[in-house]
Amino acid sequence: MFPYLRLGPFILPMASLALLAGFWVGLPLIEREAARLKINAAVLSNVIFYSLLAGLVGARLGYALEFPSVYSSNPLSLLSLTPTTLSPFMGFVVGLFTFAIFVQRKNLPFHPTLDALAPGIALFTAAVGVSHILSGDAFGAPTGVPWAIRLWNEYRHPSQFYETFIALAVFLIVRERFPKPEGAGLNFLLVIVLSSASRIFLEAFRGDSVFLPGGFREAQLIALAVMGAGFYWMRKWMHLETT
């Protein structure tokens, strides 16, 4: 693992750089898909930027509300770039809410806009996997398989590599735009369904799973619910396009 890079007096968090790289590479894919679907790519890029900014602020404030003691002695640390002091759920909610508001205000077509996002989101999930490789987060369960990696004083499943490879496979599938008709939001839902299915599969190899009573893994149950919702809306939106 390679969590930091030292350049003179500066220490760069490699996981954060991987996420920035994923955004930097994914945004042109979104803009290209937006142009193909006859959506104003410049407007959509601005909406994405402001949504991400709001999501980051929401994620940091959410973490601060959950762990106020971390910032009570040094409030300026709220401005730090540490990715581990973020609340992913709060960031997602705030970012999604901001995105919905801007899409409505800018009069962007809802379903085609979602489809324009699909390839960029799929590629960004691969960048998340790379960030986990660099940071050592999302580590695997102890194992004796020949391809195990030494991490945190144990030989473990290289779950971060599994995650990255599967995310790249999802990206390649989504790039082919299998669901028809195009622009109906179905390619976006395909990202949701495939990513949820991959999380259900990958969780079996994770060593940091949260278990619920009965031995169920929390992440698998959430992913199963999200995948079911994705299938529901996929069927519903396909029906709307054919009527």
CSV table of C-alpha atoms in Angstrom, one decimal:
chain,number,residue,atom,x,y,z
A,1,MET,CA,0.0,0.0,0.0
A,2,PHE,CA,1.1,3.5,-0.7
A,3,PRO,CA,-0.9,6.0,1.3
A,4,TYR,CA,1.3,9.1,1.0
A,5,LEU,CA,3.8,10.6,-1.3
A,6,ARG,CA,6.4,13.1,0.1
A,7,LEU,CA,7.4,15.9,-2.2
A,8,GLY,CA,9.8,18.1,-0.2
A,9,PRO,CA,7.9,19.6,2.7
A,10,PHE,CA,4.5,18.4,1.3
A,11,ILE,CA,2.8,15.1,2.0
A,12,LEU,CA,0.2,14.1,-0.6
A,13,PRO,CA,-2.5,11.6,0.2
A,14,MET,CA,-2.4,9.2,-2.7
A,15,ALA,CA,-6.0,7.9,-2.1
A,16,SER,CA,-7.3,11.4,-2.5
A,17,LEU,CA,-5.3,11.9,-5.7
A,18,ALA,CA,-6.7,8.7,-7.1
A,19,LEU,CA,-10.2,10.0,-6.5
A,20,LEU,CA,-9.3,13.3,-8.1
A,21,ALA,CA,-7.9,11.4,-11.1
A,22,GLY,CA,-11.1,9.4,-11.4
A,23,PHE,CA,-13.1,12.6,-11.5
A,24,TRP,CA,-10.7,14.3,-13.9
A,25,VAL,CA,-11.0,11.3,-16.4
A,26,GLY,CA,-14.7,10.6,-15.8
A,27,LEU,CA,-15.9,14.2,-16.4
A,28,PRO,CA,-15.0,14.2,-20.1
A,29,LEU,CA,-16.8,10.9,-20.5
A,30,ILE,CA,-19.9,12.5,-19.0
A,31,GLU,CA,-19.6,15.6,-21.2
A,32,ARG,CA,-19.2,13.4,-24.3
A,33,GLU,CA,-22.2,11.3,-23.5
A,34,ALA,CA,-24.2,14.5,-22.7
A,35,ALA,CA,-23.4,15.9,-26.1
A,36,ARG,CA,-24.4,12.7,-27.7
A,37,LEU,CA,-27.7,12.8,-25.9
A,38,LYS,CA,-28.2,16.4,-26.9
A,39,ILE,CA,-27.7,17.8,-23.4
A,40,ASN,CA,-25.8,21.0,-22.7
A,41,ALA,CA,-22.5,19.5,-21.5
A,42,ALA,CA,-21.2,22.8,-20.1
A,43,VAL,CA,-24.3,23.2,-17.9
A,44,LEU,CA,-24.2,19.6,-16.8
A,45,SER,CA,-20.5,20.0,-15.8
A,46,ASN,CA,-21.3,23.0,-13.7
A,47,VAL,CA,-24.1,21.1,-12.0
A,48,ILE,CA,-21.8,18.2,-11.2
A,49,PHE,CA,-19.1,20.5,-9.9
A,50,TYR,CA,-21.5,22.3,-7.5
A,51,SER,CA,-23.1,19.0,-6.4
A,52,LEU,CA,-19.7,17.5,-5.6
A,53,LEU,CA,-18.6,20.6,-3.7
A,54,ALA,CA,-21.9,20.6,-1.7
A,55,GLY,CA,-21.4,16.8,-1.1
A,56,LEU,CA,-17.9,17.3,0.2
A,57,VAL,CA,-19.0,20.1,2.6
A,58,GLY,CA,-21.9,18.0,3.7
A,59,ALA,CA,-19.7,15.0,4.3
A,60,ARG,CA,-17.3,16.9,6.4
A,61,LEU,CA,-20.0,18.7,8.4
A,62,GLY,CA,-21.8,15.3,8.9
A,63,TYR,CA,-18.6,13.8,10.3
A,64,ALA,CA,-18.1,16.8,12.5
A,65,LEU,CA,-21.6,16.4,13.9
A,66,GLU,CA,-21.0,12.8,14.5
A,67,PHE,CA,-17.6,13.3,16.2
A,68,PRO,CA,-17.6,16.9,17.5
A,69,SER,CA,-14.6,16.2,19.8
A,70,VAL,CA,-12.3,15.9,16.8
A,71,TYR,CA,-12.8,19.5,15.8
A,72,SER,CA,-13.6,21.2,19.1
A,73,SER,CA,-10.0,21.9,19.9
A,74,ASN,CA,-9.0,22.9,16.4
A,75,PRO,CA,-11.9,24.0,14.2
A,76,LEU,CA,-9.6,24.9,11.3
A,77,SER,CA,-9.0,21.1,10.8
A,78,LEU,CA,-12.5,21.1,9.2
A,79,LEU,CA,-10.6,22.4,6.1
A,80,SER,CA,-8.2,19.5,6.0
A,81,LEU,CA,-8.0,17.2,3.0
A,82,THR,CA,-8.2,14.0,5.0
A,83,PRO,CA,-10.6,11.7,3.2
A,84,THR,CA,-11.1,9.4,6.2
A,85,THR,CA,-12.8,12.3,8.2
A,86,LEU,CA,-15.9,12.4,5.9
A,87,SER,CA,-19.4,11.0,6.3
A,88,PRO,CA,-20.1,9.2,3.0
A,89,PHE,CA,-23.8,8.9,3.7
A,90,MET,CA,-24.3,12.6,4.5
A,91,GLY,CA,-22.2,13.6,1.6
A,92,PHE,CA,-24.2,11.5,-0.8
A,93,VAL,CA,-27.5,12.9,0.5
A,94,VAL,CA,-26.4,16.5,0.3
A,95,GLY,CA,-24.8,16.0,-3.1
A,96,LEU,CA,-27.8,14.2,-4.5
A,97,PHE,CA,-30.2,16.9,-3.2
A,98,THR,CA,-28.1,19.7,-4.7
A,99,PHE,CA,-27.9,17.8,-8.0
A,100,ALA,CA,-31.7,17.4,-8.1
A,101,ILE,CA,-32.2,21.1,-7.4
A,102,PHE,CA,-29.8,22.2,-10.1
A,103,VAL,CA,-31.2,19.8,-12.7
A,104,GLN,CA,-34.6,21.2,-12.2
A,105,ARG,CA,-33.5,24.8,-12.2
A,106,LYS,CA,-31.4,24.4,-15.3
A,107,ASN,CA,-34.3,22.5,-17.1
A,108,LEU,CA,-32.1,19.5,-17.9
A,109,PRO,CA,-34.0,16.5,-19.1
A,110,PHE,CA,-34.1,14.1,-16.1
A,111,HIS,CA,-33.7,10.6,-17.7
A,112,PRO,CA,-31.1,11.6,-20.4
A,113,THR,CA,-29.1,13.5,-17.8
A,114,LEU,CA,-28.9,10.3,-15.7
A,115,ASP,CA,-27.7,8.3,-18.7
A,116,ALA,CA,-25.1,10.9,-19.4
A,117,LEU,CA,-23.7,10.4,-15.9
A,118,ALA,CA,-23.5,6.6,-16.3
A,119,PRO,CA,-20.0,6.1,-17.8
A,120,GLY,CA,-18.4,8.7,-15.6
A,121,ILE,CA,-19.9,7.2,-12.4
A,122,ALA,CA,-18.8,3.7,-13.5
A,123,LEU,CA,-15.3,4.8,-14.1
A,124,PHE,CA,-15.2,6.7,-10.8
A,125,THR,CA,-16.1,3.5,-8.9
A,126,ALA,CA,-12.9,2.0,-10.3
A,127,ALA,CA,-11.0,5.0,-9.0
A,128,VAL,CA,-12.5,4.3,-5.6
A,129,GLY,CA,-11.0,0.8,-5.8
A,130,VAL,CA,-7.6,2.2,-6.7
A,131,SER,CA,-7.8,4.6,-3.7
A,132,HIS,CA,-8.5,1.6,-1.5
A,133,ILE,CA,-5.4,-0.2,-2.9
A,134,LEU,CA,-3.3,2.8,-2.1
A,135,SER,CA,-4.7,3.5,1.4
A,136,GLY,CA,-5.3,-0.1,2.5
A,137,ASP,CA,-8.9,0.6,3.3
A,138,ALA,CA,-11.7,-1.9,2.5
A,139,PHE,CA,-9.2,-4.7,3.3
A,140,GLY,CA,-9.8,-8.4,2.8
A,141,ALA,CA,-10.5,-11.2,5.2
A,142,PRO,CA,-7.6,-13.4,6.3
A,143,THR,CA,-7.1,-16.3,3.8
A,144,GLY,CA,-4.6,-18.9,2.7
A,145,VAL,CA,-5.1,-18.5,-1.0
A,146,PRO,CA,-1.9,-18.3,-3.1
A,147,TRP,CA,-2.6,-14.8,-4.3
A,148,ALA,CA,-3.1,-13.4,-0.7
A,149,ILE,CA,-1.4,-10.1,0.2
A,150,ARG,CA,0.3,-9.3,3.4
A,151,LEU,CA,-1.6,-6.4,5.1
A,152,TRP,CA,-2.2,-5.4,8.7
A,153,ASN,CA,-0.1,-8.3,10.0
A,154,GLU,CA,-2.2,-10.9,8.1
A,155,TYR,CA,-2.3,-12.6,4.7
A,156,ARG,CA,-5.6,-11.4,3.3
A,157,HIS,CA,-7.8,-11.5,0.2
A,158,PRO,CA,-6.7,-8.6,-2.1
A,159,SER,CA,-10.3,-7.3,-1.9
A,160,GLN,CA,-9.2,-3.9,-3.2
A,161,PHE,CA,-8.0,-5.4,-6.4
A,162,TYR,CA,-11.1,-7.5,-6.7
A,163,GLU,CA,-13.1,-4.3,-6.3
A,164,THR,CA,-11.1,-2.4,-8.9
A,165,PHE,CA,-11.2,-5.2,-11.6
A,166,ILE,CA,-15.0,-5.7,-11.2
A,167,ALA,CA,-15.6,-1.9,-11.4
A,168,LEU,CA,-13.6,-1.8,-14.6
A,169,ALA,CA,-15.7,-4.7,-16.0
A,170,VAL,CA,-18.9,-2.8,-15.0
A,171,PHE,CA,-17.5,0.3,-16.8
A,172,LEU,CA,-16.9,-1.7,-20.0
A,173,ILE,CA,-20.4,-3.1,-19.9
A,174,VAL,CA,-22.0,0.3,-19.3
A,175,ARG,CA,-20.0,1.8,-22.1
A,176,GLU,CA,-21.7,-0.5,-24.6
A,177,ARG,CA,-25.1,1.0,-23.7
A,178,PHE,CA,-27.0,-2.3,-23.7
A,179,PRO,CA,-30.4,-1.1,-22.3
A,180,LYS,CA,-32.7,0.4,-24.9
A,181,PRO,CA,-34.1,2.9,-25.6
A,182,GLU,CA,-31.2,5.2,-25.0
A,183,GLY,CA,-31.8,8.3,-22.9
A,184,ALA,CA,-34.4,6.7,-20.8
A,185,GLY,CA,-32.2,6.5,-17.7
A,186,LEU,CA,-31.7,2.8,-18.1
A,187,ASN,CA,-27.9,2.9,-18.5
A,188,PHE,CA,-27.7,4.8,-15.2
A,189,LEU,CA,-29.8,2.2,-13.5
A,190,LEU,CA,-27.6,-0.5,-15.0
A,191,VAL,CA,-24.6,1.1,-13.2
A,192,ILE,CA,-26.7,1.0,-9.9
A,193,VAL,CA,-27.7,-2.6,-10.4
A,194,LEU,CA,-24.3,-4.0,-11.4
A,195,SER,CA,-22.5,-2.0,-8.7
A,196,SER,CA,-24.9,-3.3,-6.1
A,197,ALA,CA,-24.5,-6.8,-7.3
A,198,SER,CA,-20.7,-6.5,-7.2
A,199,ARG,CA,-20.9,-5.2,-3.6
A,200,ILE,CA,-23.0,-8.2,-2.6
A,201,PHE,CA,-20.3,-10.5,-4.1
A,202,LEU,CA,-17.2,-8.6,-2.8
A,203,GLU,CA,-18.5,-8.2,0.8
A,204,ALA,CA,-17.9,-12.0,1.2
A,205,PHE,CA,-14.2,-11.3,0.9
A,206,ARG,CA,-14.0,-8.2,3.1
A,207,GLY,CA,-12.4,-8.2,6.5
A,208,ASP,CA,-14.0,-5.0,7.7
A,209,SER,CA,-17.7,-6.0,7.3
A,210,VAL,CA,-20.3,-4.8,9.8
A,211,PHE,CA,-22.4,-7.8,10.9
A,212,LEU,CA,-26.0,-7.5,12.1
A,213,PRO,CA,-27.8,-10.0,14.4
A,214,GLY,CA,-28.2,-13.3,12.7
A,215,GLY,CA,-24.8,-13.0,10.9
A,216,PHE,CA,-26.0,-10.8,8.1
A,217,ARG,CA,-23.6,-8.3,6.6
A,218,GLU,CA,-25.0,-4.8,6.7
A,219,ALA,CA,-23.5,-3.8,3.4
A,220,GLN,CA,-24.9,-6.8,1.6
A,221,LEU,CA,-28.5,-6.1,2.8
A,222,ILE,CA,-28.2,-2.4,1.8
A,223,ALA,CA,-26.8,-3.4,-1.6
A,224,LEU,CA,-29.6,-6.0,-2.1
A,225,ALA,CA,-32.2,-3.3,-1.4
A,226,VAL,CA,-30.6,-0.8,-3.8
A,227,MET,CA,-30.3,-3.5,-6.5
A,228,GLY,CA,-34.0,-4.4,-6.0
A,229,ALA,CA,-35.0,-0.7,-6.3
A,230,GLY,CA,-32.8,-0.4,-9.5
A,231,PHE,CA,-34.6,-3.4,-11.1
A,232,TYR,CA,-38.0,-1.9,-10.1
A,233,TRP,CA,-37.3,1.5,-11.7
A,234,MET,CA,-35.7,-0.1,-14.7
A,235,ARG,CA,-38.8,-2.1,-15.4
A,236,LYS,CA,-41.0,1.0,-14.7
A,237,TRP,CA,-39.0,3.3,-17.0
A,238,MET,CA,-38.9,0.7,-19.8
A,239,HIS,CA,-42.7,0.5,-19.5
A,240,LEU,CA,-43.0,4.3,-19.7
A,241,GLU,CA,-41.0,4.3,-22.9
A,242,THR,CA,-43.1,1.7,-24.6
A,243,THR,CA,-46.5,3.2,-23.8
